[in-house]
Amino acid sequence: MQHLEAQITGLWHMLDDLSPRDTDARAIVLEAVALLDTGQRRVAEIDPVTNDVVVHEWLKLAILLLFRLSDMATTELGPFEYHDKIPLKTGYADAGVRVVPGASARFGAFLEPGVVLMASYVNIGAWVGAGTMVDTWATVASCAQVGRNVHLAGGVGLGGVLEPPNAKPVVIEDDCMIGSRCMITQGAGVGRGSVLGEATVL
């Protein structure tokens, strides 16, 4: 893992010289982002001793590098068409995740078994724990970390953060209820078991 981290850091220092034609660099970056997609690593997590949020900056750099090293591509799903650099996540049945029509998640996001996505959106680098429902029109933005048994009610917005790479993402701990239309941004944290009323802004 340290070797991969060193490779990503080295590529970051070459950012201005990279392009989608650099297939070897892209393979390295995809290896790192795949760790996020499969839940083997997280962009950020809570230190069990200090209770501080620890950001794994090199994984954010991998996400940013993936944008630089990817071409735009068109994806067609039934009557829908998308045009983007990052593909959508797939394999929901094998992952034990329920996804209703109108929901989508990007490659590089991780959804534990038992997650339910209503017509919602989960961005790259996000982590969503088992038993959590991301309700209708809710958004889990880039790198946001959502615990287990959380309900993100209709229209909830969790802000994202990719830059600066050392910035803390939004963290929602286990067993929280986030009320309809709440907006949680700028690296705010919500402690375990918290209940936020409708339209709260953090």
PDB file of C-alpha atoms in Angstrom:
ATOM      1  CA  MET A   1       0.000   0.000   0.000  1.00  0.00           C
ATOM      2  CA  GLN A   2       2.846   2.395   0.780  1.00  0.00           C
ATOM      3  CA  HIS A   3       4.271   1.763  -2.688  1.00  0.00           C
ATOM      4  CA  LEU A   4       0.940   2.678  -4.299  1.00  0.00           C
ATOM      5  CA  GLU A   5       0.694   5.794  -2.136  1.00  0.00           C
ATOM      6  CA  ALA A   6       4.188   6.837  -3.229  1.00  0.00           C
ATOM      7  CA  GLN A   7       3.276   6.282  -6.870  1.00  0.00           C
ATOM      8  CA  ILE A   8       0.157   8.454  -6.558  1.00  0.00           C
ATOM      9  CA  THR A   9       2.113  11.220  -4.835  1.00  0.00           C
ATOM     10  CA  GLY A  10       4.750  11.065  -7.558  1.00  0.00           C
ATOM     11  CA  LEU A  11       2.125  11.333 -10.295  1.00  0.00           C
ATOM     12  CA  TRP A  12       0.562  14.303  -8.533  1.00  0.00           C
ATOM     13  CA  HIS A  13       3.837  16.184  -8.850  1.00  0.00           C
ATOM     14  CA  MET A  14       3.681  15.487 -12.606  1.00  0.00           C
ATOM     15  CA  LEU A  15       0.046  16.589 -12.925  1.00  0.00           C
ATOM     16  CA  ASP A  16       0.595  19.282 -15.561  1.00  0.00           C
ATOM     17  CA  ASP A  17       2.346  16.791 -17.850  1.00  0.00           C
ATOM     18  CA  LEU A  18      -0.272  14.027 -17.651  1.00  0.00           C
ATOM     19  CA  SER A  19      -3.031  13.244 -20.145  1.00  0.00           C
ATOM     20  CA  PRO A  20      -5.412  10.352 -20.890  1.00  0.00           C
ATOM     21  CA  ARG A  21      -2.746   8.996 -23.244  1.00  0.00           C
ATOM     22  CA  ASP A  22      -0.621   8.082 -20.204  1.00  0.00           C
ATOM     23  CA  THR A  23      -2.023   4.575 -19.846  1.00  0.00           C
ATOM     24  CA  ASP A  24       0.507   3.364 -17.266  1.00  0.00           C
ATOM     25  CA  ALA A  25      -0.270   6.305 -14.995  1.00  0.00           C
ATOM     26  CA  ARG A  26      -3.995   5.744 -15.450  1.00  0.00           C
ATOM     27  CA  ALA A  27      -3.637   2.081 -14.456  1.00  0.00           C
ATOM     28  CA  ILE A  28      -1.939   3.124 -11.200  1.00  0.00           C
ATOM     29  CA  VAL A  29      -4.647   5.670 -10.450  1.00  0.00           C
ATOM     30  CA  LEU A  30      -7.431   3.187 -11.219  1.00  0.00           C
ATOM     31  CA  GLU A  31      -5.840   0.719  -8.799  1.00  0.00           C
ATOM     32  CA  ALA A  32      -6.059   3.323  -6.042  1.00  0.00           C
ATOM     33  CA  VAL A  33      -9.611   4.430  -6.831  1.00  0.00           C
ATOM     34  CA  ALA A  34     -10.693   0.773  -6.999  1.00  0.00           C
ATOM     35  CA  LEU A  35      -9.694   0.501  -3.333  1.00  0.00           C
ATOM     36  CA  LEU A  36     -12.300   3.173  -2.598  1.00  0.00           C
ATOM     37  CA  ASP A  37     -14.884   1.566  -4.874  1.00  0.00           C
ATOM     38  CA  THR A  38     -14.591  -1.774  -3.082  1.00  0.00           C
ATOM     39  CA  GLY A  39     -14.369  -0.318   0.420  1.00  0.00           C
ATOM     40  CA  GLN A  40     -10.842  -1.548   1.086  1.00  0.00           C
ATOM     41  CA  ARG A  41      -9.772   2.009   1.869  1.00  0.00           C
ATOM     42  CA  ARG A  42     -11.601   5.226   2.795  1.00  0.00           C
ATOM     43  CA  VAL A  43     -10.792   8.843   2.020  1.00  0.00           C
ATOM     44  CA  ALA A  44     -11.341   9.679   5.684  1.00  0.00           C
ATOM     45  CA  GLU A  45     -12.147   7.914   8.943  1.00  0.00           C
ATOM     46  CA  ILE A  46     -12.455   8.671  12.629  1.00  0.00           C
ATOM     47  CA  ASP A  47      -9.458   7.796  14.773  1.00  0.00           C
ATOM     48  CA  PRO A  48     -10.839   5.529  17.547  1.00  0.00           C
ATOM     49  CA  VAL A  49      -8.402   6.946  20.107  1.00  0.00           C
ATOM     50  CA  THR A  50      -8.494  10.696  19.457  1.00  0.00           C
ATOM     51  CA  ASN A  51     -11.920  10.843  17.781  1.00  0.00           C
ATOM     52  CA  ASP A  52     -10.367  13.138  15.173  1.00  0.00           C
ATOM     53  CA  VAL A  53     -11.132  12.813  11.474  1.00  0.00           C
ATOM     54  CA  VAL A  54      -8.074  11.474   9.653  1.00  0.00           C
ATOM     55  CA  VAL A  55      -7.886  12.356   5.946  1.00  0.00           C
ATOM     56  CA  HIS A  56      -5.946  10.053   3.632  1.00  0.00           C
ATOM     57  CA  GLU A  57      -4.812  12.775   1.291  1.00  0.00           C
ATOM     58  CA  TRP A  58      -3.226  10.466  -1.280  1.00  0.00           C
ATOM     59  CA  LEU A  59      -6.591   8.887  -2.049  1.00  0.00           C
ATOM     60  CA  LYS A  60      -8.050  12.307  -2.791  1.00  0.00           C
ATOM     61  CA  LEU A  61      -5.083  12.932  -5.071  1.00  0.00           C
ATOM     62  CA  ALA A  62      -5.919   9.674  -6.862  1.00  0.00           C
ATOM     63  CA  ILE A  63      -9.451  10.912  -7.533  1.00  0.00           C
ATOM     64  CA  LEU A  64      -8.193  14.234  -8.881  1.00  0.00           C
ATOM     65  CA  LEU A  65      -5.663  12.415 -11.040  1.00  0.00           C
ATOM     66  CA  LEU A  66      -8.412  10.185 -12.435  1.00  0.00           C
ATOM     67  CA  PHE A  67     -10.166  13.256 -13.824  1.00  0.00           C
ATOM     68  CA  ARG A  68      -6.939  14.383 -15.511  1.00  0.00           C
ATOM     69  CA  LEU A  69      -6.258  10.929 -16.951  1.00  0.00           C
ATOM     70  CA  SER A  70      -9.773  10.191 -18.246  1.00  0.00           C
ATOM     71  CA  ASP A  71     -11.442  11.186 -21.503  1.00  0.00           C
ATOM     72  CA  MET A  72     -15.081  12.128 -21.737  1.00  0.00           C
ATOM     73  CA  ALA A  73     -17.266   9.159 -22.697  1.00  0.00           C
ATOM     74  CA  THR A  74     -20.939   8.679 -23.480  1.00  0.00           C
ATOM     75  CA  THR A  75     -22.944   6.055 -21.590  1.00  0.00           C
ATOM     76  CA  GLU A  76     -26.452   5.030 -22.621  1.00  0.00           C
ATOM     77  CA  LEU A  77     -28.821   3.376 -20.133  1.00  0.00           C
ATOM     78  CA  GLY A  78     -32.189   2.709 -21.719  1.00  0.00           C
ATOM     79  CA  PRO A  79     -33.595   6.112 -22.728  1.00  0.00           C
ATOM     80  CA  PHE A  80     -30.997   7.964 -20.628  1.00  0.00           C
ATOM     81  CA  GLU A  81     -27.675   9.278 -21.850  1.00  0.00           C
ATOM     82  CA  TYR A  82     -24.709  10.471 -19.781  1.00  0.00           C
ATOM     83  CA  HIS A  83     -21.486  12.164 -20.883  1.00  0.00           C
ATOM     84  CA  ASP A  84     -18.758  12.199 -18.253  1.00  0.00           C
ATOM     85  CA  LYS A  85     -15.204  11.227 -17.330  1.00  0.00           C
ATOM     86  CA  ILE A  86     -16.093   8.849 -14.478  1.00  0.00           C
ATOM     87  CA  PRO A  87     -18.315   5.792 -15.089  1.00  0.00           C
ATOM     88  CA  LEU A  88     -21.293   4.882 -12.949  1.00  0.00           C
ATOM     89  CA  LYS A  89     -21.023   2.231 -10.265  1.00  0.00           C
ATOM     90  CA  THR A  90     -22.333  -1.228 -11.159  1.00  0.00           C
ATOM     91  CA  GLY A  91     -22.836  -4.656  -9.568  1.00  0.00           C
ATOM     92  CA  TYR A  92     -25.502  -3.665  -7.033  1.00  0.00           C
ATOM     93  CA  ALA A  93     -27.130  -7.089  -6.783  1.00  0.00           C
ATOM     94  CA  ASP A  94     -23.851  -8.807  -5.927  1.00  0.00           C
ATOM     95  CA  ALA A  95     -23.092  -6.035  -3.425  1.00  0.00           C
ATOM     96  CA  GLY A  96     -26.442  -6.479  -1.661  1.00  0.00           C
ATOM     97  CA  VAL A  97     -27.474  -2.886  -2.343  1.00  0.00           C
ATOM     98  CA  ARG A  98     -31.018  -1.812  -3.283  1.00  0.00           C
ATOM     99  CA  VAL A  99     -31.109   0.891  -5.957  1.00  0.00           C
ATOM    100  CA  VAL A 100     -34.427   2.195  -7.273  1.00  0.00           C
ATOM    101  CA  PRO A 101     -34.844   3.824 -10.702  1.00  0.00           C
ATOM    102  CA  GLY A 102     -33.513   7.353 -10.734  1.00  0.00           C
ATOM    103  CA  ALA A 103     -30.656   6.641  -8.329  1.00  0.00           C
ATOM    104  CA  SER A 104     -27.013   6.567  -9.320  1.00  0.00           C
ATOM    105  CA  ALA A 105     -23.573   6.342  -7.760  1.00  0.00           C
ATOM    106  CA  ARG A 106     -20.228   6.998  -9.359  1.00  0.00           C
ATOM    107  CA  PHE A 107     -17.361   4.535  -9.592  1.00  0.00           C
ATOM    108  CA  GLY A 108     -15.124   5.129  -6.586  1.00  0.00           C
ATOM    109  CA  ALA A 109     -17.999   5.403  -4.115  1.00  0.00           C
ATOM    110  CA  PHE A 110     -18.547   2.520  -1.693  1.00  0.00           C
ATOM    111  CA  LEU A 111     -21.927   1.212  -0.546  1.00  0.00           C
ATOM    112  CA  GLU A 112     -22.043  -1.459   2.146  1.00  0.00           C
ATOM    113  CA  PRO A 113     -24.541  -4.327   1.895  1.00  0.00           C
ATOM    114  CA  GLY A 114     -27.993  -3.216   3.011  1.00  0.00           C
ATOM    115  CA  VAL A 115     -27.730   0.355   1.710  1.00  0.00           C
ATOM    116  CA  VAL A 116     -30.890   1.623   0.012  1.00  0.00           C
ATOM    117  CA  LEU A 117     -30.667   4.320  -2.643  1.00  0.00           C
ATOM    118  CA  MET A 118     -33.946   5.946  -3.547  1.00  0.00           C
ATOM    119  CA  ALA A 119     -33.849   8.432  -6.467  1.00  0.00           C
ATOM    120  CA  SER A 120     -30.618   9.962  -5.186  1.00  0.00           C
ATOM    121  CA  TYR A 121     -26.948  10.479  -5.999  1.00  0.00           C
ATOM    122  CA  VAL A 122     -23.685   9.307  -4.405  1.00  0.00           C
ATOM    123  CA  ASN A 123     -20.454  10.821  -5.706  1.00  0.00           C
ATOM    124  CA  ILE A 124     -16.916   9.448  -6.051  1.00  0.00           C
ATOM    125  CA  GLY A 125     -14.966   8.946  -2.818  1.00  0.00           C
ATOM    126  CA  ALA A 126     -18.098   8.739  -0.676  1.00  0.00           C
ATOM    127  CA  TRP A 127     -18.602   5.880   1.817  1.00  0.00           C
ATOM    128  CA  VAL A 128     -22.109   4.805   2.916  1.00  0.00           C
ATOM    129  CA  GLY A 129     -22.613   2.264   5.686  1.00  0.00           C
ATOM    130  CA  ALA A 130     -24.913  -0.745   5.974  1.00  0.00           C
ATOM    131  CA  GLY A 131     -28.574  -0.162   6.733  1.00  0.00           C
ATOM    132  CA  THR A 132     -28.466   3.452   5.565  1.00  0.00           C
ATOM    133  CA  MET A 133     -31.162   4.908   3.338  1.00  0.00           C
ATOM    134  CA  VAL A 134     -30.296   7.741   0.987  1.00  0.00           C
ATOM    135  CA  ASP A 135     -33.803   9.012   0.365  1.00  0.00           C
ATOM    136  CA  THR A 136     -35.365  10.731  -2.637  1.00  0.00           C
ATOM    137  CA  TRP A 137     -33.348  13.638  -4.098  1.00  0.00           C
ATOM    138  CA  ALA A 138     -30.715  13.348  -1.381  1.00  0.00           C
ATOM    139  CA  THR A 139     -27.104  13.817  -2.462  1.00  0.00           C
ATOM    140  CA  VAL A 140     -23.959  12.395  -0.910  1.00  0.00           C
ATOM    141  CA  ALA A 141     -21.245  14.500  -2.486  1.00  0.00           C
ATOM    142  CA  SER A 142     -17.619  13.656  -3.165  1.00  0.00           C
ATOM    143  CA  CYS A 143     -15.787  12.027  -0.246  1.00  0.00           C
ATOM    144  CA  ALA A 144     -18.647  12.441   2.273  1.00  0.00           C
ATOM    145  CA  GLN A 145     -18.591   9.668   4.888  1.00  0.00           C
ATOM    146  CA  VAL A 146     -21.943   8.298   6.088  1.00  0.00           C
ATOM    147  CA  GLY A 147     -22.166   5.741   8.876  1.00  0.00           C
ATOM    148  CA  ARG A 148     -24.395   2.733   9.394  1.00  0.00           C
ATOM    149  CA  ASN A 149     -28.145   2.813  10.037  1.00  0.00           C
ATOM    150  CA  VAL A 150     -28.459   6.441   8.956  1.00  0.00           C
ATOM    151  CA  HIS A 151     -31.504   7.967   7.294  1.00  0.00           C
ATOM    152  CA  LEU A 152     -30.772  10.821   4.919  1.00  0.00           C
ATOM    153  CA  ALA A 153     -34.307  12.093   4.372  1.00  0.00           C
ATOM    154  CA  GLY A 154     -35.703  13.614   1.195  1.00  0.00           C
ATOM    155  CA  GLY A 155     -33.624  16.395  -0.306  1.00  0.00           C
ATOM    156  CA  VAL A 156     -30.745  16.188   2.176  1.00  0.00           C
ATOM    157  CA  GLY A 157     -27.503  17.579   0.779  1.00  0.00           C
ATOM    158  CA  LEU A 158     -24.112  16.491   2.085  1.00  0.00           C
ATOM    159  CA  GLY A 159     -21.391  18.750   0.733  1.00  0.00           C
ATOM    160  CA  GLY A 160     -18.356  17.394  -1.039  1.00  0.00           C
ATOM    161  CA  VAL A 161     -14.693  18.230  -0.884  1.00  0.00           C
ATOM    162  CA  LEU A 162     -11.809  17.275  -3.133  1.00  0.00           C
ATOM    163  CA  GLU A 163      -9.666  20.381  -2.882  1.00  0.00           C
ATOM    164  CA  PRO A 164      -7.606  21.207  -0.998  1.00  0.00           C
ATOM    165  CA  PRO A 165      -6.705  17.528  -0.663  1.00  0.00           C
ATOM    166  CA  ASN A 166      -6.131  17.760   3.097  1.00  0.00           C
ATOM    167  CA  ALA A 167      -9.592  19.231   3.796  1.00  0.00           C
ATOM    168  CA  LYS A 168     -11.935  17.186   5.983  1.00  0.00           C
ATOM    169  CA  PRO A 169     -15.099  15.863   4.325  1.00  0.00           C
ATOM    170  CA  VAL A 170     -18.561  15.816   5.852  1.00  0.00           C
ATOM    171  CA  VAL A 171     -18.816  12.923   8.317  1.00  0.00           C
ATOM    172  CA  ILE A 172     -22.156  11.524   9.509  1.00  0.00           C
ATOM    173  CA  GLU A 173     -21.642   8.931  12.231  1.00  0.00           C
ATOM    174  CA  ASP A 174     -23.799   5.833  12.858  1.00  0.00           C
ATOM    175  CA  ASP A 175     -27.493   5.822  13.816  1.00  0.00           C
ATOM    176  CA  CYS A 176     -28.285   9.391  12.752  1.00  0.00           C
ATOM    177  CA  MET A 177     -31.517  10.826  11.387  1.00  0.00           C
ATOM    178  CA  ILE A 178     -30.915  13.761   9.065  1.00  0.00           C
ATOM    179  CA  GLY A 179     -34.221  15.527   8.416  1.00  0.00           C
ATOM    180  CA  SER A 180     -35.637  16.551   5.079  1.00  0.00           C
ATOM    181  CA  ARG A 181     -33.815  19.367   3.227  1.00  0.00           C
ATOM    182  CA  CYS A 182     -30.933  19.572   5.710  1.00  0.00           C
ATOM    183  CA  MET A 183     -27.696  20.877   4.225  1.00  0.00           C
ATOM    184  CA  ILE A 184     -24.412  19.766   5.822  1.00  0.00           C
ATOM    185  CA  THR A 185     -21.268  21.207   4.234  1.00  0.00           C
ATOM    186  CA  GLN A 186     -17.730  22.516   4.809  1.00  0.00           C
ATOM    187  CA  GLY A 187     -16.483  19.386   6.574  1.00  0.00           C
ATOM    188  CA  ALA A 188     -19.105  19.519   9.335  1.00  0.00           C
ATOM    189  CA  GLY A 189     -19.537  16.409  11.478  1.00  0.00           C
ATOM    190  CA  VAL A 190     -22.674  14.904  12.973  1.00  0.00           C
ATOM    191  CA  GLY A 191     -22.145  12.708  16.025  1.00  0.00           C
ATOM    192  CA  ARG A 192     -23.490   9.221  16.558  1.00  0.00           C
ATOM    193  CA  GLY A 193     -27.211   8.983  17.235  1.00  0.00           C
ATOM    194  CA  SER A 194     -27.920  12.621  16.386  1.00  0.00           C
ATOM    195  CA  VAL A 195     -31.263  13.791  15.033  1.00  0.00           C
ATOM    196  CA  LEU A 196     -31.392  16.911  12.874  1.00  0.00           C
ATOM    197  CA  GLY A 197     -34.697  18.611  12.251  1.00  0.00           C
ATOM    198  CA  GLU A 198     -35.909  19.586   8.819  1.00  0.00           C
ATOM    199  CA  ALA A 199     -33.956  22.208   6.873  1.00  0.00           C
ATOM    200  CA  THR A 200     -31.066  22.419   9.341  1.00  0.00           C
ATOM    201  CA  VAL A 201     -27.926  23.990   7.857  1.00  0.00           C
ATOM    202  CA  LEU A 202     -24.452  23.050   9.162  1.00  0.00           C
TER     203      LEU A 202
END
